[in-house]
Coordinates of C-alpha atoms in Angstrom, one line a residue:
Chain A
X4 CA 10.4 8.8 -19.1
X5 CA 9.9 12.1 -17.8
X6 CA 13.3 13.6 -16.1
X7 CA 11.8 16.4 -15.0
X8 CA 9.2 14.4 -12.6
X9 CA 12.0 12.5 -11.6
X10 CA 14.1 15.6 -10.5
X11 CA 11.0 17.3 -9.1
X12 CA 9.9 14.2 -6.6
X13 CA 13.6 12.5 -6.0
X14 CA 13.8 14.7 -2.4
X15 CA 10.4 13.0 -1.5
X16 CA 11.8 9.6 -2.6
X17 CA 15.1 10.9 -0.4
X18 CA 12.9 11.4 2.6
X19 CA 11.3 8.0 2.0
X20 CA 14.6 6.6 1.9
X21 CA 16.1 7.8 5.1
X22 CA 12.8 7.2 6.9
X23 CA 13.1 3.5 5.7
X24 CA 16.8 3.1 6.3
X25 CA 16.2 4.8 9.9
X26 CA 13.6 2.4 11.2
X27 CA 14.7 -0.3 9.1
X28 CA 18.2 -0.1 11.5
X29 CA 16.6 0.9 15.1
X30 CA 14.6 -2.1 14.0
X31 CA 17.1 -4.3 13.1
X32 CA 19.6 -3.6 16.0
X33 CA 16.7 -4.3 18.6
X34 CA 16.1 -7.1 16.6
X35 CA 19.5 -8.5 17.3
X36 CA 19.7 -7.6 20.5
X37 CA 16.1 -9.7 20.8
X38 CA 17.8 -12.6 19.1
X39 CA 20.8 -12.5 21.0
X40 CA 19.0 -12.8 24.4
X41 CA 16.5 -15.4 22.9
X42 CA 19.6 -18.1 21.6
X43 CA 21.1 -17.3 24.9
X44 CA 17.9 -18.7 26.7
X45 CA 17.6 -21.4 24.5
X46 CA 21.6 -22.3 24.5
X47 CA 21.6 -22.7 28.6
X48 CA 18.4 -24.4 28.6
X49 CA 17.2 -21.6 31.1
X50 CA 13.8 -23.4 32.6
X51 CA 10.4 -21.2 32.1
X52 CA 12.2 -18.4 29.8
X53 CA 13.1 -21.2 27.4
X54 CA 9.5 -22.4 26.9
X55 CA 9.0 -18.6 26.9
X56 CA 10.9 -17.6 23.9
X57 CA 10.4 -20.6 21.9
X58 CA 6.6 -19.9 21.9
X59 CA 7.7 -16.5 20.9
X60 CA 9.8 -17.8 18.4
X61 CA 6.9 -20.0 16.9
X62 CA 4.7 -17.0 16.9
X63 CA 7.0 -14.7 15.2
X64 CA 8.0 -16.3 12.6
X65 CA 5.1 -17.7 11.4
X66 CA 2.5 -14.1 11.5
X67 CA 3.1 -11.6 8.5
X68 CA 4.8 -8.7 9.5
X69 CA 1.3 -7.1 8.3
X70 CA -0.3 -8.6 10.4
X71 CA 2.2 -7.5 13.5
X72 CA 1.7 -3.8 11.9
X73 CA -2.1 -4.0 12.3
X74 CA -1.9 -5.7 15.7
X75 CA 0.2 -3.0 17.2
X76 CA -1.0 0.1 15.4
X77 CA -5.3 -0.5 14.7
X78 CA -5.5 -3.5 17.5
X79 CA -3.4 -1.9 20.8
X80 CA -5.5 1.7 20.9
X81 CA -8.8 -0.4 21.4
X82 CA -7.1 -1.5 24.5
X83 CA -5.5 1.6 25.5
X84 CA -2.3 1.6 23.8
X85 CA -1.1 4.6 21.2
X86 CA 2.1 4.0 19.7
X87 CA 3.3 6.6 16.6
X88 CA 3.0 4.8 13.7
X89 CA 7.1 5.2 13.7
X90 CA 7.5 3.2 17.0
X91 CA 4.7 0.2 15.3
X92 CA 7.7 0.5 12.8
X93 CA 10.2 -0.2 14.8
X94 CA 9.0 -2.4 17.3
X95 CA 7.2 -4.4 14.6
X96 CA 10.4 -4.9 12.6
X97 CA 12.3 -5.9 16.1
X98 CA 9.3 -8.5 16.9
X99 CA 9.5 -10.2 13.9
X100 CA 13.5 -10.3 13.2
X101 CA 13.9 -10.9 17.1
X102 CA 13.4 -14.7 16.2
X103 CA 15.1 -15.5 12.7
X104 CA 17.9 -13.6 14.6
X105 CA 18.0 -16.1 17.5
X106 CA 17.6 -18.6 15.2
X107 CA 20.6 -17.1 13.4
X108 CA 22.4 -17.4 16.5
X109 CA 21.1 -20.6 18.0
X110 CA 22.4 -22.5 15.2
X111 CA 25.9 -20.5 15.1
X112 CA 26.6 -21.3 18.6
X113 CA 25.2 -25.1 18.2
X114 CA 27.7 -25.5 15.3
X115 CA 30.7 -25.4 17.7
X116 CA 31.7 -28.8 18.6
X117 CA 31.6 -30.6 22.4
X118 CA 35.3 -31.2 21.5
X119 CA 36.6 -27.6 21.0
X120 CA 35.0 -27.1 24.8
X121 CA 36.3 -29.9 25.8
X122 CA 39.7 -28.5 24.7
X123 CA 39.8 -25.5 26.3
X124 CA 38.8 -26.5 29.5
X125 CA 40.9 -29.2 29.6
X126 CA 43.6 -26.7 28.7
X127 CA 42.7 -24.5 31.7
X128 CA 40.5 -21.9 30.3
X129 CA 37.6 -20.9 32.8
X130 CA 33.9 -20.7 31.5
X131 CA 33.9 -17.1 30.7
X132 CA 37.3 -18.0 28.7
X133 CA 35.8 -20.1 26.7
X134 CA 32.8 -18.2 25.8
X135 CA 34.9 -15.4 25.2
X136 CA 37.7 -17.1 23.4
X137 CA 36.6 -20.1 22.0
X138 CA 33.0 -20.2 21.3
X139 CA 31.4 -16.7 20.7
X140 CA 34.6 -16.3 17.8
X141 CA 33.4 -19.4 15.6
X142 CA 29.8 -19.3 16.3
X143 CA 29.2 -15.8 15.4
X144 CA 31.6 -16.2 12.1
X145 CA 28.8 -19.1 11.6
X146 CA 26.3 -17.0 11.9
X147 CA 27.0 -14.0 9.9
X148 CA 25.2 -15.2 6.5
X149 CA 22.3 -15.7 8.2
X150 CA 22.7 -12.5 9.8
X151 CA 23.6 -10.7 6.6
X152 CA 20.3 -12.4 4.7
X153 CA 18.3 -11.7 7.5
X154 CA 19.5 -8.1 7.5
X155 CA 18.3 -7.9 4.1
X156 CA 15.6 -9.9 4.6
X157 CA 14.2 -6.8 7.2
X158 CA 15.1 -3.9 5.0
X159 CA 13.0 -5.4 2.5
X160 CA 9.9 -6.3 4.8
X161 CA 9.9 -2.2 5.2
X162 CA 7.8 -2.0 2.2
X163 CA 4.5 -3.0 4.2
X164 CA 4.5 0.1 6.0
X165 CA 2.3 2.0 3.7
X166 CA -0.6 0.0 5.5
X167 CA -0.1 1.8 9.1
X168 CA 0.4 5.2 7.1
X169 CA 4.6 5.4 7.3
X170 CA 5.6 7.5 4.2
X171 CA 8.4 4.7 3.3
X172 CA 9.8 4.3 0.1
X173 CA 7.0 2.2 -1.6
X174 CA 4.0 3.9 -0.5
X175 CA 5.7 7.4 -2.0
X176 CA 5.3 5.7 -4.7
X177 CA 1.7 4.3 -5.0
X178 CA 0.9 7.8 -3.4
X179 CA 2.9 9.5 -6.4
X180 CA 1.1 7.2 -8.8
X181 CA -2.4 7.9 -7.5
X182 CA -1.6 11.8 -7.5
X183 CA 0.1 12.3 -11.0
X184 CA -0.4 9.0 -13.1
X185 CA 3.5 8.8 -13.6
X186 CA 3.4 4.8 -13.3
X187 CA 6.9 4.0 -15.2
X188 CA 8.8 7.1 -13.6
X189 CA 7.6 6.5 -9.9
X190 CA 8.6 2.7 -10.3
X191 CA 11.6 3.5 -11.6
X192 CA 12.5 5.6 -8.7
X193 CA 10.8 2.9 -6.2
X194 CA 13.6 0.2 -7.7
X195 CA 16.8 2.6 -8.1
X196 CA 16.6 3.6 -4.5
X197 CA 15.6 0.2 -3.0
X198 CA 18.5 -0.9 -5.0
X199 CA 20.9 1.9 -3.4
X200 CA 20.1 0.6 0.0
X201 CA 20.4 -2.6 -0.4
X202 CA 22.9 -3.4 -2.9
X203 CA 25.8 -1.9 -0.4
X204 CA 24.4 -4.3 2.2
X205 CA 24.8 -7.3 0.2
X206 CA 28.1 -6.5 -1.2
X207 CA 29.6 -5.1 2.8
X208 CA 28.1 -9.1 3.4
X209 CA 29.7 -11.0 1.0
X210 CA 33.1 -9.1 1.9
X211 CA 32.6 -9.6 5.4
X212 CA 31.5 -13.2 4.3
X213 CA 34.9 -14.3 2.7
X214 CA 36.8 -12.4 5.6
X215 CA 35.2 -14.3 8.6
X216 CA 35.8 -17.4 6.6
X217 CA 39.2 -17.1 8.4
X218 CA 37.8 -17.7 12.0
X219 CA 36.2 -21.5 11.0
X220 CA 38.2 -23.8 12.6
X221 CA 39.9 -26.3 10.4
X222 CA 38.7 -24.8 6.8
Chain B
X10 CA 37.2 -13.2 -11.6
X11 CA 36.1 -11.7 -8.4
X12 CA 35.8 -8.5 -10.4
X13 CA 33.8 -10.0 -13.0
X14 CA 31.4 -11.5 -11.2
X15 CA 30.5 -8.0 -9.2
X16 CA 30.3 -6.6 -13.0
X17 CA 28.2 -9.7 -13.8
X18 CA 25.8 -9.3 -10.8
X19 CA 25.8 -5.0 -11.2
X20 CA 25.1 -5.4 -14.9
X21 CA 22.2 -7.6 -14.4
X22 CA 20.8 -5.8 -11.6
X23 CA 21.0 -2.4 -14.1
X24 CA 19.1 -4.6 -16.7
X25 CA 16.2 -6.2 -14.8
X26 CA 15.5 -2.1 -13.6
X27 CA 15.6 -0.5 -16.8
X28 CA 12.9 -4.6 -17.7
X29 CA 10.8 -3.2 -14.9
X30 CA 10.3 0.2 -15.8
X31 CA 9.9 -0.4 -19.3
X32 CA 7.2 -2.6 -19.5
X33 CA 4.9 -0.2 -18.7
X34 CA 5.7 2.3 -21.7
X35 CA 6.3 -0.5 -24.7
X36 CA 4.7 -3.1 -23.6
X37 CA 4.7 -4.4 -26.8
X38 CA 8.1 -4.0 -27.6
X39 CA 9.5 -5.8 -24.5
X40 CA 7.7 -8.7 -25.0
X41 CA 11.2 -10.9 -27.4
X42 CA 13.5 -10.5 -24.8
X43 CA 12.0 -13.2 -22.5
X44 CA 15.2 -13.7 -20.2
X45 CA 14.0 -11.1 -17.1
X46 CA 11.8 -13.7 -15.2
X47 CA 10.9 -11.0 -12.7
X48 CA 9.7 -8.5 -15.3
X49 CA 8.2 -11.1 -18.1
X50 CA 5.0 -11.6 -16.3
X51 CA 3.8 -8.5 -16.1
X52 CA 5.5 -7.5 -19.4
X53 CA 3.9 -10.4 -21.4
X54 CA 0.3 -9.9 -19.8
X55 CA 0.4 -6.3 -21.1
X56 CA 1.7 -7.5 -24.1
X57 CA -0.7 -10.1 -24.9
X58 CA -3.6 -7.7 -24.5
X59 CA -2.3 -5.7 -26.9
X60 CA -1.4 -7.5 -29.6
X61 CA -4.8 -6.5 -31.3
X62 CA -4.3 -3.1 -31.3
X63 CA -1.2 -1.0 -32.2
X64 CA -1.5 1.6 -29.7
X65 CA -0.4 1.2 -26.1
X66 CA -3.8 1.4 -24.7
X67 CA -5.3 -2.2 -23.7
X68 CA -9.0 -2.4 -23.7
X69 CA -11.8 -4.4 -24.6
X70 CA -14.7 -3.4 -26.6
X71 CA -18.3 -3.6 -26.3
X72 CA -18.4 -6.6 -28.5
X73 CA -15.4 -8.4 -27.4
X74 CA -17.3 -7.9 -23.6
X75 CA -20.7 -9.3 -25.1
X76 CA -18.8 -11.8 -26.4
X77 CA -16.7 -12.9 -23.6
X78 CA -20.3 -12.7 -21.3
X79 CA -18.7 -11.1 -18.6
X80 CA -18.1 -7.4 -17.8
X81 CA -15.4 -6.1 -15.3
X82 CA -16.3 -3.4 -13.1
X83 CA -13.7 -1.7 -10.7
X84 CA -15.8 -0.9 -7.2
X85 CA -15.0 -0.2 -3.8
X86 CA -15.4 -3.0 -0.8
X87 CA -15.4 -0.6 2.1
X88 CA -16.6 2.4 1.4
X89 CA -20.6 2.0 2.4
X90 CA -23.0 2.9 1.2
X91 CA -21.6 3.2 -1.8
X92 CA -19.1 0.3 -2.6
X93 CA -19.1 -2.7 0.1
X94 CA -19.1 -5.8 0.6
X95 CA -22.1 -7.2 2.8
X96 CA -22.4 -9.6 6.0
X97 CA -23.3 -12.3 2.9
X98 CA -20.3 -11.6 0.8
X99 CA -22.4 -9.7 -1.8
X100 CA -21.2 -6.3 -3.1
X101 CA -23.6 -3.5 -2.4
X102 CA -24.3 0.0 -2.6
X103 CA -25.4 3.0 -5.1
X104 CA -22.3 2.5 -7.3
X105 CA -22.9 -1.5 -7.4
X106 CA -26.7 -1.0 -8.4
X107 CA -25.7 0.6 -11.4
X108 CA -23.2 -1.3 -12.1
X109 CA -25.5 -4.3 -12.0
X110 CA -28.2 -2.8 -14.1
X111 CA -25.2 -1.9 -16.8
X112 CA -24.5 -5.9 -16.4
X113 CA -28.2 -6.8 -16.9
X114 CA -28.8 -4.2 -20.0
X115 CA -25.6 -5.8 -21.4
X116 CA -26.8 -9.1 -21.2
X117 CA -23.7 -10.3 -19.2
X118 CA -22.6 -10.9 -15.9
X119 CA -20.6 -8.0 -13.7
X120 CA -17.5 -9.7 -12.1
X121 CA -16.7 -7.1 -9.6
X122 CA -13.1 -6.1 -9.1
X123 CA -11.9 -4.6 -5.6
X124 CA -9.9 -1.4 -6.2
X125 CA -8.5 1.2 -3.8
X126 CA -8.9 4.8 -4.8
X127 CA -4.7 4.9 -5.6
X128 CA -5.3 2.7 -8.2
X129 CA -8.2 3.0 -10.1
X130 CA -6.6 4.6 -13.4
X131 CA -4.3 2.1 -13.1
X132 CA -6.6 -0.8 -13.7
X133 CA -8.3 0.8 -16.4
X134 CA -4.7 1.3 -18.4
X135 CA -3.9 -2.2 -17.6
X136 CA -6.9 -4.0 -18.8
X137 CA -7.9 -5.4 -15.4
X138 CA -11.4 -3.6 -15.8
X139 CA -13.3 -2.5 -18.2
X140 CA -15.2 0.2 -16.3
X141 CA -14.4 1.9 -13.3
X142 CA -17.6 2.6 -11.4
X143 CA -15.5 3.4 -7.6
X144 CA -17.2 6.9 -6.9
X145 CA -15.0 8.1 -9.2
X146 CA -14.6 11.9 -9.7
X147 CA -14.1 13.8 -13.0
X148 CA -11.0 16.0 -12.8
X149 CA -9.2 17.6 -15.6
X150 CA -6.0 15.6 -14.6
X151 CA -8.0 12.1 -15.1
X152 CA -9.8 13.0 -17.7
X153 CA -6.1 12.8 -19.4
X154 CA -5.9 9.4 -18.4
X155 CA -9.1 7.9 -18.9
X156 CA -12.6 8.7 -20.7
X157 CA -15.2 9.7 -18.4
X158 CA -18.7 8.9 -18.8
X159 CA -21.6 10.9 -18.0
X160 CA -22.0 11.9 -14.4
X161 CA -24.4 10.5 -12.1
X162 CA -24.0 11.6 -9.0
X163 CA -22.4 15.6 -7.2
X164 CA -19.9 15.4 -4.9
X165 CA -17.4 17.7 -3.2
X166 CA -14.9 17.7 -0.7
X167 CA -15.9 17.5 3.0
X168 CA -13.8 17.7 6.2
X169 CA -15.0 15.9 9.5
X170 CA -13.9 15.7 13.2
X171 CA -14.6 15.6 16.8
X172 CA -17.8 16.9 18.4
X173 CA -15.6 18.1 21.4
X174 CA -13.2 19.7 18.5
X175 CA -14.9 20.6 15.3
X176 CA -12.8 21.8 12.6
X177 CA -14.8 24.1 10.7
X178 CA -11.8 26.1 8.9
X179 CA -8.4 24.9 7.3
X180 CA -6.9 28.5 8.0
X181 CA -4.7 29.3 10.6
X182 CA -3.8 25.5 11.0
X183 CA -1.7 24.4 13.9
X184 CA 1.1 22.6 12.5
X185 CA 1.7 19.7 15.2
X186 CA -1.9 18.4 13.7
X187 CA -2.6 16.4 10.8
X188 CA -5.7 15.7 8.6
X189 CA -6.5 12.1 7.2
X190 CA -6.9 11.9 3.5
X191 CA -6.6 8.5 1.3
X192 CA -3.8 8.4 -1.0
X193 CA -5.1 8.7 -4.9
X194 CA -8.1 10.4 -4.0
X195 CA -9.1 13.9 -4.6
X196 CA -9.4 15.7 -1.0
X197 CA -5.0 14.2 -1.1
X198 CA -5.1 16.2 -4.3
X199 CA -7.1 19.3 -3.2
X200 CA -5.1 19.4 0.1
X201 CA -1.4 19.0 -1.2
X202 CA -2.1 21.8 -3.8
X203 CA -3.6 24.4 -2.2
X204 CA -2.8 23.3 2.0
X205 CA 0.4 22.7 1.2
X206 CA 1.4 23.4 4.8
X207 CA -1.2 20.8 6.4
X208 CA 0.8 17.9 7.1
X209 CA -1.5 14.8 5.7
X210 CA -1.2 11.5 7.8
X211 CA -2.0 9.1 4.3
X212 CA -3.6 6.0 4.5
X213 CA -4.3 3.4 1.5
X214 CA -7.8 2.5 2.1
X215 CA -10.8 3.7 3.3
X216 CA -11.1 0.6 5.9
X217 CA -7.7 1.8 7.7
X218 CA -8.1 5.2 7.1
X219 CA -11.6 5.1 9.3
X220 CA -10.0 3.1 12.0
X221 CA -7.0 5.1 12.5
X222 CA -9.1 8.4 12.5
X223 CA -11.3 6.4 15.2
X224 CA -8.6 5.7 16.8
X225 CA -7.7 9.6 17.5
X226 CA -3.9 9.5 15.1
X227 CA -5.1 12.9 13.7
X228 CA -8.3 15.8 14.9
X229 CA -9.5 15.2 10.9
X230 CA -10.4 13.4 8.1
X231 CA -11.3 15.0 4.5
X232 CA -12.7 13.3 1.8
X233 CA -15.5 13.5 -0.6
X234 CA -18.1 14.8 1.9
X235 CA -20.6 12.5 0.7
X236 CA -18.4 9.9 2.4
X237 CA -18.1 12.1 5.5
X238 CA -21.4 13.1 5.9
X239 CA -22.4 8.8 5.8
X240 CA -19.2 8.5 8.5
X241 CA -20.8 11.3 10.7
X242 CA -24.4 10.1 10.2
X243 CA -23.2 6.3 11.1
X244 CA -20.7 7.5 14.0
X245 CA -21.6 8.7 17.6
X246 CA -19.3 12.0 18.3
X247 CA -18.2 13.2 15.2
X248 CA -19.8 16.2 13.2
X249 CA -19.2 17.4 9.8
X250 CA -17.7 20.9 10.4
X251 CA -17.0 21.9 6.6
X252 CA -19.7 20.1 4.8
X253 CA -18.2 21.7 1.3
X254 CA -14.6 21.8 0.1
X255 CA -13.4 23.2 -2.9
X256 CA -14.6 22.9 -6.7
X257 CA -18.6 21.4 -7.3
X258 CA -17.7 18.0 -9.0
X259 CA -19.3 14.9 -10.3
X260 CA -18.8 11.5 -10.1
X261 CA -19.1 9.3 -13.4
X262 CA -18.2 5.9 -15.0
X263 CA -14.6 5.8 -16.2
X264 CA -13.2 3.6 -19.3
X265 CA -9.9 3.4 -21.0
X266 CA -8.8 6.0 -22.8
X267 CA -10.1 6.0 -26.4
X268 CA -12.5 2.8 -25.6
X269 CA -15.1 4.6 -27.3
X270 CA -17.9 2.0 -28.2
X271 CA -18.5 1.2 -24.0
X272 CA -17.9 4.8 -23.5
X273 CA -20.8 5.8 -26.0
X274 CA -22.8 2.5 -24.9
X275 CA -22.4 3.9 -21.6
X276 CA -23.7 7.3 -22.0
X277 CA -26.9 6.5 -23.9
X278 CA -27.4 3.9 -21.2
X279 CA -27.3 6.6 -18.5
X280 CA -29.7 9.1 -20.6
X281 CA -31.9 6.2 -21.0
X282 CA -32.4 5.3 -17.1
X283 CA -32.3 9.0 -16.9
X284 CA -36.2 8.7 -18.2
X285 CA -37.1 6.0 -15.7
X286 CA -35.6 8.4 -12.6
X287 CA -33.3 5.1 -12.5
X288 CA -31.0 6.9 -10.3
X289 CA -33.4 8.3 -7.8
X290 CA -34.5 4.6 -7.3
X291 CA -30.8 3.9 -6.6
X292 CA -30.5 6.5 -4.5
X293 CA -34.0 5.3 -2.7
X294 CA -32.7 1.5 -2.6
X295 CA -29.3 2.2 -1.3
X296 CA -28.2 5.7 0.6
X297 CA -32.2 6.2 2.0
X298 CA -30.9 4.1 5.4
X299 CA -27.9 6.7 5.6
X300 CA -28.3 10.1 4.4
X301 CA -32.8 10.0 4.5
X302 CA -34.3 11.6 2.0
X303 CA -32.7 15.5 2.7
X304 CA -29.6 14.8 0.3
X305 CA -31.6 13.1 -2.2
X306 CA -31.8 16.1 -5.2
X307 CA -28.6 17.7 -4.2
X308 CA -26.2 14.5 -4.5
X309 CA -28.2 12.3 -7.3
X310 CA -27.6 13.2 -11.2
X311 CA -30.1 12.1 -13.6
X312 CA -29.6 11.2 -17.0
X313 CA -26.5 12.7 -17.0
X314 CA -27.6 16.4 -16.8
X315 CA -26.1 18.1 -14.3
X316 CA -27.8 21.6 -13.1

């Protein structure tokens, strides 16, 4: 292992880190608000937008993000259409989590039981009550694994990038590898800071896991 | 226990890194702890093709290619003409001729292995091929990493842009523009050590690389300027505005390092078709179409003798 390549390149692999981590979360918060607006659709059964969204859903989720990169960044400036490769970043990562986000949400809010509406209304609540008060509090404590894995799930998609020419944290590294030959040192690096992004989202998620556990009804 | 477990999980994490990275040193070594999944693959493929040698370097001789009746050669599939793949499926080009003849002179077949520039040393030093044969040029740098062969072809470093804006100086470079290199190759190399200030849009093939540059993401592209002459030649609208970059090189065959029986097989090989102007026919056979017949003594080596 050769410290003093590591110390030489580890601002480049900094660089990497914070590009990755900053489109990785502009990504990641359109994706939720994508997903959020989607299970909405498909939870009132809006006619048109709901046939809308669940063909969206169907083609999201089942193109590589790859594929979405090369769409939006070689494919769109035939037609007219030049994005930087940062905004294919960002509105790549929101295309593809915008569904496994709704889906996150579709099943959170589908978990809450006829009988807790029931309840409330029957109680006196009105219907923005109960969305405030009695459904959105259980069904997004339902849905915050999901969230958290596909949170993770995101970050970790960011390592395609190198195809549309986005200096993220994996392509530093092949680019590292093809310049000086330092295989073992540049992979090291390429895991250690992969690993410093992500463990801190996973652990944050398991705390915030175990706290929400509180808000189930009847646990 | 809540601790413990976070100990548990951090430890192992720690563990499977320090797997990864050291299979690639000691592959050897690494192989009796099987309990990383993620790293054992890779750790007992390097390991296996080692075990009959001591040293780290994992090759295969001339005999145990004769032997095995198949030769793996490391080529391009979209860099025409040299390295490509064909409307049939068929790999083509000046690089792929030779390599075919090396094949038929061997008396085995050439299973051809798809590389990107990035990581051509890389599948020599693994074992994936035997010879590299991806218009590959001889640097001082590789040559540390792998044994070069005898050159058969010149190249240097070309830069090529826009009829409506030809670049025909790096100096005085406006900083908002970028130039289009492909990472691991030697115009990156050139440009980030002596352009240090040219910021380098990278791409990691030569297939996205031309598109994006198509596309209009940057006013240049630099690369060997054999490839940007054939890019010029084949494109409406673009012009080659500094034909020559940097050092003189040559392109040649690469092996492992210390794989000297092909490396020696190799080089009387090339002195050999040297006699029969074998690489003037390969020039004739497959760059004729692109660059006619003006680039013929200035780009093709024969028998290894550069001038």
């Amino acid at each position: 292992m050769n410290w003093e390549f590591i110390i030489k390149y580890l601002p480049l692999y900094q660089r990497a880190a914070i590009l990755t981590v900053k489109i990785g979360v502009i990504g990641i918060v359109f994706a939720v608000l994508v997903g959020l607006v989607c299970a909405a659709v498909q939870y009132y059964k809006i006619p048109v937008a709901r046939q809308i969204t669940a063909v969206y859903i169907e083609l999201s989720r089942n193109t590589p993000l790859l594929v979405q990169l090369f769409f939006l960044y070689y494919g769109f400036p035939k037609i007219g259409v030049r994005l930087s490769a940062e905004v294919c970043g960002v509105v790549g990562l929101a295309f593809l989590g915008g569904s496994y986000m709704a889906e996150a949400f579709r099943s959170g809010l589908e978990a809450v039981d006829d009988v807790q509406k029931e309840s409330a209304f029957s109680l006196g609540l009105n219907s923005r009550q109960i969305l405030g008060y009695v459904i959105l509090p259980q069904a997004l404590s339902t849905s915050v694994p999901a969230l958290v894995a596909n949170i993770i799930f995101l970050l970790k998609e960011t390592s395609v990038f190198s195809a549309i020419s986005l200096m993220d944290l994996m392509f530093t590294a092949k680019d590292l590898i093809g310049l000086y030959y330092k295989t073992t040192e540049s992979l090291f690096l390429l895991v250690v800071f992969y690993l410093l992004i992500l463990l801190p989202v996973s652990i944050v998620g398991t705390l915030l896991e175990r706290r929400l556990r509180y808000a189930g009804f009847g646990d | 226990m809540k601790n413990l477990k976070k100990f548990l999980t951090l430890g192992l994490t720690a563990a499977l890194t320090l797997a990864l990275t050291a299979c690639g040193q000691s592959a050897a070594t690494s192989s009796a702890e099987g309990s990383q999944a993620a790293a054992s693959s890779q750790a007992s493929e390097a390991a296996e093709a080692s075990a009959a040698e001591d040293t780290n370097a994992i090759y295969r001789t001339l005999d145990e290619i004769k032997e095995s009746g198949t030769i793996n050669i490391g080529v391009f599939s979209d860099k025409n003409p040299f390295g490509y793949v064909d409307e049939n499926g068929e790999y083509q080009g000046y690089d792929v001729y030779f390599a075919n003849r090396l094949a038929k002179n061997l008396g085995v077949e050439a299973n051809f292995v798809s590389t990107e520039a990035a990581n051509r040393i890389e599948y020599l030093q693994t074992g994936k091929v035997d010879v590299i044969l991806a218009n590959f040029t001889v640097t001082e740098e590789r040559a540390q990493e792998v044994d070069f062969a005898l050159p058969y072809m010149n190249v240097a470093l070309g830069v090529v842009s826009r009829n409506d804006k030809v670049i025909d100086s790096l100096d005085n470079w406006n900083p908002d523009d970028s130039i289009i290199v492909i990472s691991g190759t030697t115009a990156e190399t050139y440009l980030t050590s002596n352009y240090p200030d040219i910021p380098l849009q990278k791409f990691d093939s030569y297939a996205t690389a031309k598109e994006a540059f198509q596309n209009g993401t940057s006013v240049a592209w630099a690369n060997d300027n054999t490839e940007v002459i054939a890019f010029s030649l084949q494109n409406e609208g673009y012009t080659v505005g500094i034909p020559s970059l940097g050092s003189a090189d040559t392109i040649a065959p690469a092996v492992s390092k210390g794989n000297t029986t092909l490396l020696d097989w190799i080089n009387e090989e090339i002195k050999t078709l040297g006699q029969e102007n074998f690489f003037h026919a390969d020039y004739e056979a497959t760059l004729l179409d692109t660059y006619g017949s003006e680039y013929e003594d200035s780009l093709v080596v024969e028998g290894g003798e550069t001038k």
